Amino acid sequence: MTTATLPARDQVKPGDRWDLSSLCQDDAAWETEYKKLDEQIATYETYRGRLGESADVLAEALTFDSQFDRLAERVGTYAFLKTTEDQGNSDSQAMKLRFQNLAVRAGQAASYMRPELLSIEEARMSELAADEKLAPFRLQLQRLLRYRPHTLTDNEERLLAMQGEMASAAGNAFRQLNDADLRFGEIEDHEGRKVELSHATFGQMLISPDRKVRRKAFHQYYEQFSNHENTLAATLGGSIQRDVYYARAKNYDSSLQAALFPDNVPVDVYDNLIGAVRESLPNVHHYLDVRRRKMGIDKIHHYDTYVPILSGVKKHHTWDQAVNVILESLAPLGSEYVGVLEAGLRGRWSDRYPNRGKQSGAFSCGTFDGDPYILMNFKEEVLNDVFTLTHEAGHSMHSWHSARSQPFEYYNYTIFVAEVASTFNEQLLTDYLLKNAADDNERAYLINNELDGIRATVVRQTMFAEFEKITHEMAEAGKPLTVATFREVYRELLTAYFGPDFVIDDELERECFRIPHFYRAFYVYKYATGLSAAVALSRRVLEGGKQELDDYLRFLSGGCSKDPLDLLRDAGVDMTQPEPVATTLERFRTLTEELDQLI
């Protein structure tokens, strides 16, 4: 039997590789652009202390800063993408490191601009901003000035900045323990092969068709977190206390308000998400019972919730076949959208297949001046890779539309809306595949996939979001954050979200100690709101007409020209209300009922 090996990078056909010439023609051109940037760093110093001098000076300084950032985006992205092609290529790694050093030096040179602008008296700043020369930067200045109530004196800001490395100690300690020190031993998979159990292979074990393998992997994996729970509780508690400290120091009402402030998102949005999901939990419990019955097991555990209920459905797509299916599913978005995407996917936007040393996974990387590139490790026999490709294509088309409709300063959309366009595409692909399913088994497989996606992205991430809210409120109230209190809070959430008939193994209480997102709190809710907005908007476009489509395409073109909530509201979904989340969870309910009837 022969062993399949990955090709070296230079053995990959050019047509299967991306063409980075829209960023830099080649490495020599990159070197020229790099040197240009390096020489320009000193220009920042010529504006120090002069930003309030006149509208002319301020406009000139902001224009220079914008042009520098625009060139740096191209140069930095080219270097980054080169490293992902082959992570063993030392020349590419050197490029990336050189750019990172340049970016640090440029950041230091420009670091005075924000505090200097905030130190300008309000009346004077209003006078400057009213000048037409500053019209291109007016929104930027307005957004910056929102931070005035949360900006301290120069000395106080300097002291806070000096605490940066110390403040990251808890997160660094967690990452070292979690990524480097924990060892989970070996495990035998369902084919009898010895596999090292790790964070990556744990996920693979949870989708094993052999329940004994899933159970053993679960208990063996969490044993390590049990052995280190005191250290993990201390690091998580330290991270939460850091958030509380900085929020208080910066005059925010709470650490949650501080986290939502940059996107101008009211706390009500966060609370509405939790409330809407809580109200729909009986439907989640019903789905878990359907899963239990269809899997033929008496009691359902956490390690039974990831394996597909139907595992015998096989689909094969070549790259061109996958592109065909994706384009057909996206036909409701119009000929321009489909035409641009087809040219990119059949052309050189995407780095398609695995090669030796290539970065794993998938991502989209859009820039203002370059093509919106997609890294894939496409496998023809994996249906999920078709979903991954349309997901990343959604990001890329979001970048493409925004870059062509907005100036550089306002083209780059925020994280809050980033997942909307990508999961919107997944919704359209699911709708198309369901309509064209070959039989009930294939339809049931697709419905199961959709249900697990909603449960993982909306329900599970909302549970995480509620845990973050509760534990930060405990710290703000002076309540102790210990192994016992963390586990108590988490078990109460597990009981509520999984239901009374779900078996909660004691080890699962320790899940709260292993979630990396908890060390950069109040981020996970964006996954839930993003998918909820995507489901609501996809229903609106599929069931609507020209106006609904135009609203959505205008959203894709919005970049960050408005606050995220305003962009979504203009597209037809109001995330300050519970309805978008309720729409998603109602879809979850109806799909559960259909799944129960199909199998």
XYZ file of C-alpha atoms in Angstrom:
599
model
C 0.000 0.000 0.000
C 1.395 3.407 -0.968
C 1.342 6.389 1.363
C -0.014 9.658 -0.025
C 2.344 12.565 0.514
C 1.685 16.263 0.134
C 3.442 18.027 -2.733
C 6.112 20.626 -2.098
C 5.041 24.197 -2.776
C 6.921 24.428 -6.071
C 5.140 21.286 -7.293
C 1.674 22.855 -7.017
C 0.219 23.880 -10.386
C 0.107 27.688 -10.818
C -3.637 27.573 -11.507
C -4.233 26.046 -8.055
C -2.260 28.801 -6.313
C -3.274 32.357 -5.607
C -1.665 35.184 -7.549
C -0.466 37.842 -5.097
C 0.567 40.345 -7.774
C -2.391 42.612 -6.942
C -0.505 43.330 -3.695
C 3.094 43.302 -4.940
C 4.347 42.111 -8.304
C 7.021 39.939 -6.683
C 9.455 39.848 -3.771
C 11.685 42.481 -5.366
C 8.751 44.880 -5.675
C 7.887 44.127 -2.034
C 11.407 45.131 -1.034
C 11.018 48.481 -2.805
C 7.690 49.183 -1.089
C 9.100 48.126 2.270
C 11.974 50.576 1.976
C 9.546 53.351 1.033
C 7.559 52.688 4.211
C 10.689 52.540 6.316
C 11.792 55.954 5.065
C 8.370 57.483 5.719
C 8.214 56.623 9.433
C 10.237 59.708 10.342
C 7.540 61.931 8.818
C 5.263 61.289 11.793
C 7.572 63.330 14.005
C 7.069 66.443 11.857
C 3.431 66.665 13.039
C 4.035 66.096 16.754
C 2.603 68.948 18.838
C 1.027 70.592 15.763
C -2.256 68.707 15.267
C -4.347 71.505 16.730
C -2.434 74.215 14.891
C -4.785 74.465 11.907
C -7.179 72.484 9.752
C -4.519 72.403 7.028
C -1.931 70.793 9.299
C -4.397 68.310 10.768
C -5.702 67.318 7.334
C -2.136 66.895 6.081
C -1.200 64.722 9.094
C -4.276 62.530 8.795
C -3.789 62.170 5.039
C -0.193 61.077 5.551
C -1.248 58.586 8.239
C -3.957 57.154 5.972
C -1.637 56.807 2.983
C 1.010 55.176 5.168
C -1.547 52.671 6.501
C -2.801 51.919 3.003
C 0.658 51.048 1.729
C 1.458 49.151 4.935
C -1.695 47.066 4.477
C -0.483 45.867 1.068
C 3.088 45.234 2.190
C 2.093 43.493 5.411
C -0.576 41.331 3.784
C 1.792 40.187 1.039
C 4.369 39.109 3.627
C 1.742 37.352 5.750
C 0.214 35.447 2.850
C 3.636 34.328 1.636
C 4.294 32.725 5.040
C 1.014 30.786 4.914
C 1.952 29.150 1.592
C 4.865 27.316 3.190
C 5.592 27.943 6.836
C 8.997 26.350 6.433
C 10.153 28.979 3.927
C 12.694 31.048 5.865
C 12.710 33.884 3.307
C 8.984 34.438 3.759
C 9.275 34.214 7.529
C 12.035 36.835 7.434
C 9.801 39.128 5.345
C 7.007 38.836 7.874
C 9.310 39.477 10.826
C 10.838 42.507 9.126
C 7.389 43.945 8.485
C 6.324 43.291 12.086
C 9.380 45.195 13.297
C 8.546 48.063 10.936
C 4.926 48.091 12.137
C 6.044 48.342 15.767
C 8.364 51.246 14.955
C 5.629 52.999 12.983
C 3.167 52.456 15.812
C 5.572 54.013 18.283
C 6.191 56.968 15.962
C 2.440 57.593 15.558
C 1.474 56.854 19.167
C 1.236 60.534 20.120
C -1.553 61.274 17.618
C -4.523 59.831 19.507
C -3.762 61.423 22.914
C -2.791 64.697 21.267
C -6.100 64.857 19.397
C -8.031 64.054 22.561
C -6.197 66.804 24.428
C -7.460 69.493 22.025
C -10.245 71.463 23.683
C -13.745 70.577 22.493
C -14.536 74.007 21.062
C -11.286 74.078 19.116
C -11.784 70.530 17.837
C -15.317 71.359 16.689
C -13.937 74.353 14.794
C -11.254 72.228 13.116
C -13.621 69.365 12.245
C -16.060 71.765 10.591
C -13.454 72.713 7.983
C -14.086 71.114 4.581
C -10.461 69.987 4.370
C -11.254 67.524 7.166
C -14.476 66.211 5.625
C -12.871 62.855 4.674
C -11.835 62.317 8.309
C -14.841 63.768 10.108
C -16.330 60.399 11.064
C -12.940 59.174 12.233
C -12.614 62.207 14.491
C -16.153 61.815 15.826
C -15.465 58.212 16.724
C -12.202 59.115 18.399
C -13.796 61.903 20.432
C -16.350 59.465 21.870
C -13.482 58.227 24.012
C -12.925 61.607 25.671
C -14.890 60.668 28.865
C -12.842 57.477 29.068
C -9.436 59.050 28.508
C -7.323 59.945 31.522
C -4.514 62.436 32.035
C -1.251 61.887 30.181
C 0.484 60.511 33.276
C -2.426 58.219 34.126
C -2.593 56.891 30.565
C 1.159 56.368 30.638
C 0.879 54.324 33.844
C -1.918 52.197 32.373
C 0.114 51.618 29.214
C 3.102 50.525 31.298
C 0.951 47.789 32.842
C 0.381 46.076 29.485
C 2.770 43.159 29.927
C 1.758 42.665 33.549
C -1.938 42.728 32.597
C -1.410 39.963 30.051
C 0.247 37.641 32.594
C -2.917 35.627 33.356
C -3.668 35.025 29.687
C -0.051 34.143 28.951
C 0.022 31.673 31.846
C -3.162 30.014 30.560
C -1.787 29.712 27.033
C 1.499 28.213 28.232
C -0.302 25.666 30.377
C -3.005 24.904 27.816
C -0.888 24.884 24.655
C 2.474 23.638 25.889
C 2.339 21.871 29.254
C -0.855 19.810 29.234
C -0.362 16.257 27.972
C -3.343 14.017 27.294
C -1.636 10.719 26.415
C -2.633 8.377 23.615
C -5.992 6.970 22.615
C -7.120 4.249 20.236
C -9.510 5.435 17.527
C -12.431 3.472 16.049
C -10.104 1.830 13.517
C -7.724 0.609 16.221
C -4.972 3.149 15.491
C -3.026 4.756 18.335
C -3.476 8.536 18.209
C -1.971 11.215 20.436
C -4.851 12.975 22.195
C -4.542 16.753 21.834
C -6.780 19.797 21.483
C -6.991 19.098 17.750
C -7.558 15.336 17.895
C -10.049 15.670 20.769
C -12.487 17.230 18.302
C -11.878 14.342 15.892
C -12.563 11.806 18.632
C -15.888 13.473 19.482
C -17.185 12.734 15.974
C -16.081 9.103 16.096
C -18.901 6.663 15.260
C -17.701 4.486 18.176
C -19.296 5.727 21.400
C -16.633 3.998 23.529
C -13.958 6.065 21.784
C -15.912 9.290 22.358
C -16.486 8.491 26.039
C -12.872 7.543 26.707
C -11.551 10.623 24.892
C -13.874 12.887 26.896
C -12.858 11.561 30.304
C -9.156 11.264 29.428
C -9.055 14.811 28.041
C -10.801 16.453 30.977
C -8.698 14.559 33.520
C -5.878 17.001 32.808
C -8.120 20.005 33.481
C -9.215 18.372 36.730
C -5.568 17.952 37.735
C -4.861 21.654 37.132
C -8.183 23.241 38.089
C -6.744 25.435 40.884
C -4.149 26.975 38.574
C -6.723 27.425 35.820
C -9.221 29.045 38.181
C -6.530 31.468 39.334
C -5.597 32.453 35.777
C -9.233 32.887 34.720
C -9.978 34.898 37.857
C -6.946 37.087 37.200
C -8.108 37.775 33.644
C -11.571 38.799 34.859
C -10.124 41.060 37.562
C -7.974 42.746 34.902
C -11.091 43.525 32.834
C -12.852 44.979 35.875
C -9.832 47.091 36.822
C -9.419 48.666 33.379
C -13.155 49.353 33.046
C -13.201 51.176 36.386
C -9.981 53.039 35.644
C -11.446 54.255 32.334
C -14.749 55.400 33.886
C -17.035 52.767 32.393
C -20.091 51.565 34.279
C -19.015 47.938 33.909
C -16.528 45.731 32.120
C -19.333 44.678 29.759
C -20.047 48.294 28.820
C -16.320 48.864 28.237
C -16.164 45.886 25.866
C -19.227 46.969 23.868
C -18.238 50.642 23.663
C -15.950 50.483 20.568
C -18.815 49.145 18.414
C -21.299 51.559 20.029
C -23.441 48.574 21.020
C -25.801 49.058 23.998
C -25.820 46.495 26.796
C -29.452 45.738 25.860
C -28.243 43.913 22.724
C -26.233 41.524 24.880
C -29.096 41.017 27.317
C -31.658 40.547 24.515
C -29.524 37.786 23.036
C -29.407 35.910 26.328
C -33.132 36.459 26.928
C -34.164 35.229 23.475
C -32.014 32.088 23.695
C -33.237 31.384 27.224
C -36.833 31.590 26.044
C -36.154 29.017 23.316
C -34.237 26.496 25.431
C -37.149 24.003 25.506
C -36.664 23.675 21.711
C -32.961 22.967 22.269
C -33.850 20.322 24.846
C -36.282 18.778 22.339
C -33.561 18.607 19.679
C -31.196 16.876 22.096
C -33.912 14.322 22.849
C -34.474 13.773 19.104
C -30.731 13.252 18.749
C -30.751 10.763 21.655
C -33.622 8.745 20.197
C -32.245 8.703 16.642
C -28.834 7.592 17.932
C -30.500 4.760 19.870
C -29.022 5.591 23.273
C -30.743 5.664 26.675
C -28.932 8.688 28.113
C -27.271 11.488 26.160
C -23.929 12.923 27.291
C -21.877 15.836 26.000
C -19.677 13.438 24.021
C -22.775 12.382 22.035
C -23.570 15.845 20.689
C -20.992 16.297 17.920
C -21.100 13.069 15.903
C -23.510 13.302 12.934
C -26.751 11.407 13.542
C -26.469 10.151 9.958
C -22.864 9.357 9.036
C -23.375 7.297 5.892
C -24.091 10.193 3.507
C -21.175 10.689 1.110
C -20.757 13.617 -1.297
C -17.866 14.257 -3.671
C -17.063 17.612 -5.265
C -14.094 18.584 -7.373
C -13.086 22.223 -7.043
C -15.032 23.194 -10.165
C -18.075 21.215 -9.032
C -17.957 22.921 -5.635
C -17.726 26.315 -7.338
C -20.697 25.398 -9.550
C -22.839 24.481 -6.538
C -21.830 27.624 -4.652
C -22.557 29.925 -7.596
C -25.943 28.316 -8.198
C -26.827 28.709 -4.514
C -25.829 32.381 -4.593
C -27.853 33.207 -7.707
C -30.392 35.176 -5.562
C -27.618 37.757 -5.012
C -27.621 38.787 -8.654
C -25.415 38.517 -11.714
C -22.717 40.987 -10.659
C -22.077 39.236 -7.333
C -22.006 35.795 -8.963
C -19.910 36.973 -11.911
C -17.219 38.612 -9.787
C -17.045 35.625 -7.458
C -16.870 33.143 -10.325
C -13.941 35.013 -11.876
C -12.158 34.985 -8.520
C -12.772 31.328 -7.628
C -11.999 30.014 -11.100
C -9.110 32.445 -11.339
C -6.358 33.097 -8.814
C -8.056 34.446 -5.685
C -7.763 31.156 -3.871
C -4.905 28.922 -2.826
C -6.857 25.733 -3.242
C -5.242 22.544 -1.971
C -2.905 21.382 0.813
C 0.829 21.358 0.210
C 3.781 20.594 2.452
C 4.220 23.312 5.070
C 1.009 25.172 4.201
C -1.010 26.719 7.019
C -3.935 24.549 8.037
C -7.594 25.570 7.983
C -9.081 28.340 5.872
C -9.408 32.123 5.897
C -10.259 35.128 3.758
C -7.898 38.090 3.618
C -9.208 41.204 1.912
C -7.400 44.500 1.434
C -8.334 47.845 -0.074
C -6.059 47.592 -3.116
C -5.599 43.851 -3.594
C -7.806 40.902 -4.467
C -9.738 39.384 -1.527
C -7.666 36.210 -1.185
C -8.889 32.879 0.203
C -6.701 30.189 1.720
C -8.235 26.718 1.503
C -7.079 23.178 2.116
C -9.851 21.780 -0.055
C -10.644 18.052 0.106
C -12.994 16.738 -2.556
C -14.628 14.100 -0.361
C -15.511 16.472 2.516
C -18.872 18.229 2.096
C -18.008 20.635 4.887
C -15.210 22.042 2.715
C -17.856 23.277 0.256
C -19.495 25.124 3.153
C -16.085 26.462 4.197
C -15.420 27.761 0.689
C -18.744 29.618 0.437
C -18.167 30.969 3.970
C -14.782 32.430 3.052
C -16.177 33.640 -0.271
C -18.758 35.596 1.730
C -15.977 37.382 3.590
C -14.135 38.049 0.344
C -17.159 39.503 -1.421
C -17.870 41.662 1.633
C -14.329 43.037 1.290
C -14.697 43.412 -2.494
C -17.928 45.414 -2.226
C -16.721 47.616 0.636
C -13.362 48.400 -0.992
C -15.116 49.558 -4.157
C -17.761 51.629 -2.403
C -15.900 53.293 0.467
C -12.708 55.311 0.826
C -9.799 53.536 2.501
C -10.609 55.066 5.877
C -14.056 53.424 6.006
C -13.847 50.254 3.927
C -12.736 47.788 6.627
C -15.802 46.317 8.328
C -15.819 45.546 12.063
C -15.795 42.135 13.723
C -19.416 42.654 14.819
C -20.644 42.365 11.216
C -17.781 40.244 9.829
C -19.533 36.900 10.258
C -22.817 38.057 8.718
C -21.804 37.885 5.041
C -20.007 34.556 5.470
C -22.784 32.749 7.340
C -25.354 34.343 5.000
C -23.665 32.446 2.166
C -23.835 29.224 4.180
C -27.558 29.788 4.664
C -28.091 30.124 0.907
C -25.998 26.999 0.260
C -28.026 25.014 2.797
C -31.274 26.242 1.239
C -30.070 25.214 -2.233
C -28.837 21.771 -1.138
C -32.047 21.043 0.755
C -34.113 21.884 -2.322
C -31.929 19.576 -4.418
C -31.410 16.714 -1.933
C -31.386 13.298 -3.620
C -33.447 11.563 -0.895
C -34.725 11.851 2.673
C -31.418 10.643 4.139
C -29.464 13.383 2.395
C -32.046 15.954 3.448
C -31.896 14.729 7.051
C -28.085 14.908 6.986
C -28.205 18.524 5.802
C -30.830 19.469 8.398
C -28.751 17.840 11.137
C -25.746 19.858 9.964
C -27.771 23.096 10.048
C -29.190 22.347 13.502
C -25.763 21.604 14.951
C -24.449 24.822 13.417
C -27.164 26.919 15.072
C -26.748 25.100 18.377
C -22.971 25.575 18.345
C -22.968 29.183 17.160
C -26.066 30.711 18.725
C -26.945 28.556 21.742
C -23.488 27.480 22.928
C -21.849 30.876 22.355
C -24.717 32.562 24.210
C -24.132 30.237 27.151
C -20.496 31.320 27.075
C -21.578 34.959 26.882
C -23.822 34.525 29.914
C -20.973 32.900 31.851
C -18.746 35.888 31.070
C -21.445 38.323 32.196
C -22.157 36.502 35.457
C -18.515 36.044 36.466
C -17.583 39.642 35.680
C -20.564 40.864 37.701
C -19.385 38.648 40.575
C -15.949 40.262 40.459
C -17.486 43.748 40.280
C -19.574 42.923 43.364
C -16.524 41.681 45.264
C -17.597 38.024 45.245
C -14.832 35.384 45.243
C -13.825 33.686 42.002
C -12.669 30.212 43.011
C -12.733 26.692 41.615
C -15.964 26.077 43.525
C -17.763 29.255 42.414
C -16.689 28.890 38.784
C -17.886 25.287 38.702
C -21.141 26.157 40.441
C -21.960 28.924 37.952
C -21.035 26.757 34.995
C -23.074 23.746 36.160
C -26.147 25.929 36.595
C -25.714 27.133 32.997
C -25.144 23.602 31.683
C -28.316 22.420 33.419
C -30.331 25.289 31.961
C -28.974 25.055 28.410
C -28.855 21.248 28.058
C -32.013 20.442 29.995
C -33.093 18.123 32.811
C -32.738 14.890 30.794
C -29.142 15.537 29.735
C -26.388 13.781 31.715
C -23.852 16.376 32.877
C -20.629 14.584 33.756
C -18.698 16.239 36.579
C -15.794 16.850 34.199
C -17.946 19.113 32.044
C -18.041 21.702 34.835
C -14.359 22.249 34.097
C -15.032 23.225 30.488
C -15.082 26.837 31.686
C -11.360 26.568 32.439
C -10.334 25.603 28.909
C -12.131 28.134 26.672
C -9.497 30.559 25.277
C -12.152 33.171 24.440
C -12.810 33.677 28.148
C -9.415 35.386 28.327
C -10.618 38.063 25.872
C -14.088 38.369 27.292
C -17.298 39.623 25.670
C -16.295 38.579 22.166
C -18.211 35.306 21.715
C -21.627 36.997 21.662
C -20.714 38.346 18.211
C -20.772 34.821 16.784
C -24.373 34.425 17.975
C -25.549 37.846 16.804
C -23.725 37.417 13.487
C -25.411 34.124 12.610
C -28.786 35.409 13.834
C -28.488 38.451 11.566
C -27.414 36.223 8.671
C -30.381 33.877 9.088
C -32.836 36.791 9.280
C -31.296 38.548 6.269
C -31.106 35.377 4.180
C -34.804 34.700 4.810
C -35.531 38.317 3.880
C -33.614 38.093 0.586
C -34.901 34.635 -0.374
C -38.505 35.570 0.332
C -38.312 39.196 -0.855
C -37.679 41.104 -4.040
C -35.414 43.780 -5.481
C -35.646 46.088 -2.452
C -34.552 43.364 -0.032
C -31.628 42.392 -2.268
C -30.570 46.019 -2.716
C -30.665 46.515 1.061
C -28.356 43.543 1.560
C -25.902 44.555 -1.164
C -25.788 48.044 0.331
C -24.835 46.429 3.635
C -21.971 44.573 1.905
C -20.807 47.913 0.504
C -20.968 49.742 3.836
C -17.569 48.876 5.301
C -17.444 50.789 8.580
C -19.089 53.938 7.185
C -21.748 53.568 9.877
C -21.873 51.866 13.244
C -22.505 48.097 12.950
C -26.048 48.250 14.318
C -26.958 50.984 11.838
C -25.540 49.021 8.901
C -27.612 45.988 9.873
C -30.719 48.079 10.512
C -30.435 49.577 7.030
C -30.161 46.031 5.632
C -33.439 45.127 7.314
C -32.535 43.596 10.674
C -32.618 45.397 14.022
C -30.253 43.705 16.473
C -31.421 45.914 19.346
C -34.615 43.831 19.293
C -34.934 40.110 20.108
C -36.671 39.247 16.813
C -33.566 38.284 14.735
C -32.437 35.794 17.360
C -36.015 34.557 17.749
C -36.229 34.055 13.952
C -33.122 31.879 14.014
C -34.376 29.828 16.947
C -37.793 29.410 15.309
C -35.969 27.985 12.271
C -34.163 25.680 14.697
C -37.533 24.487 16.058
C -39.112 23.797 12.675
C -36.028 21.982 11.391
C -35.983 19.822 14.527
C -39.590 18.822 13.880
C -38.767 17.922 10.284
C -35.708 15.914 11.306
C -37.815 13.963 13.783
C -40.203 13.032 10.962
C -37.526 12.160 8.385
C -35.541 9.545 10.323
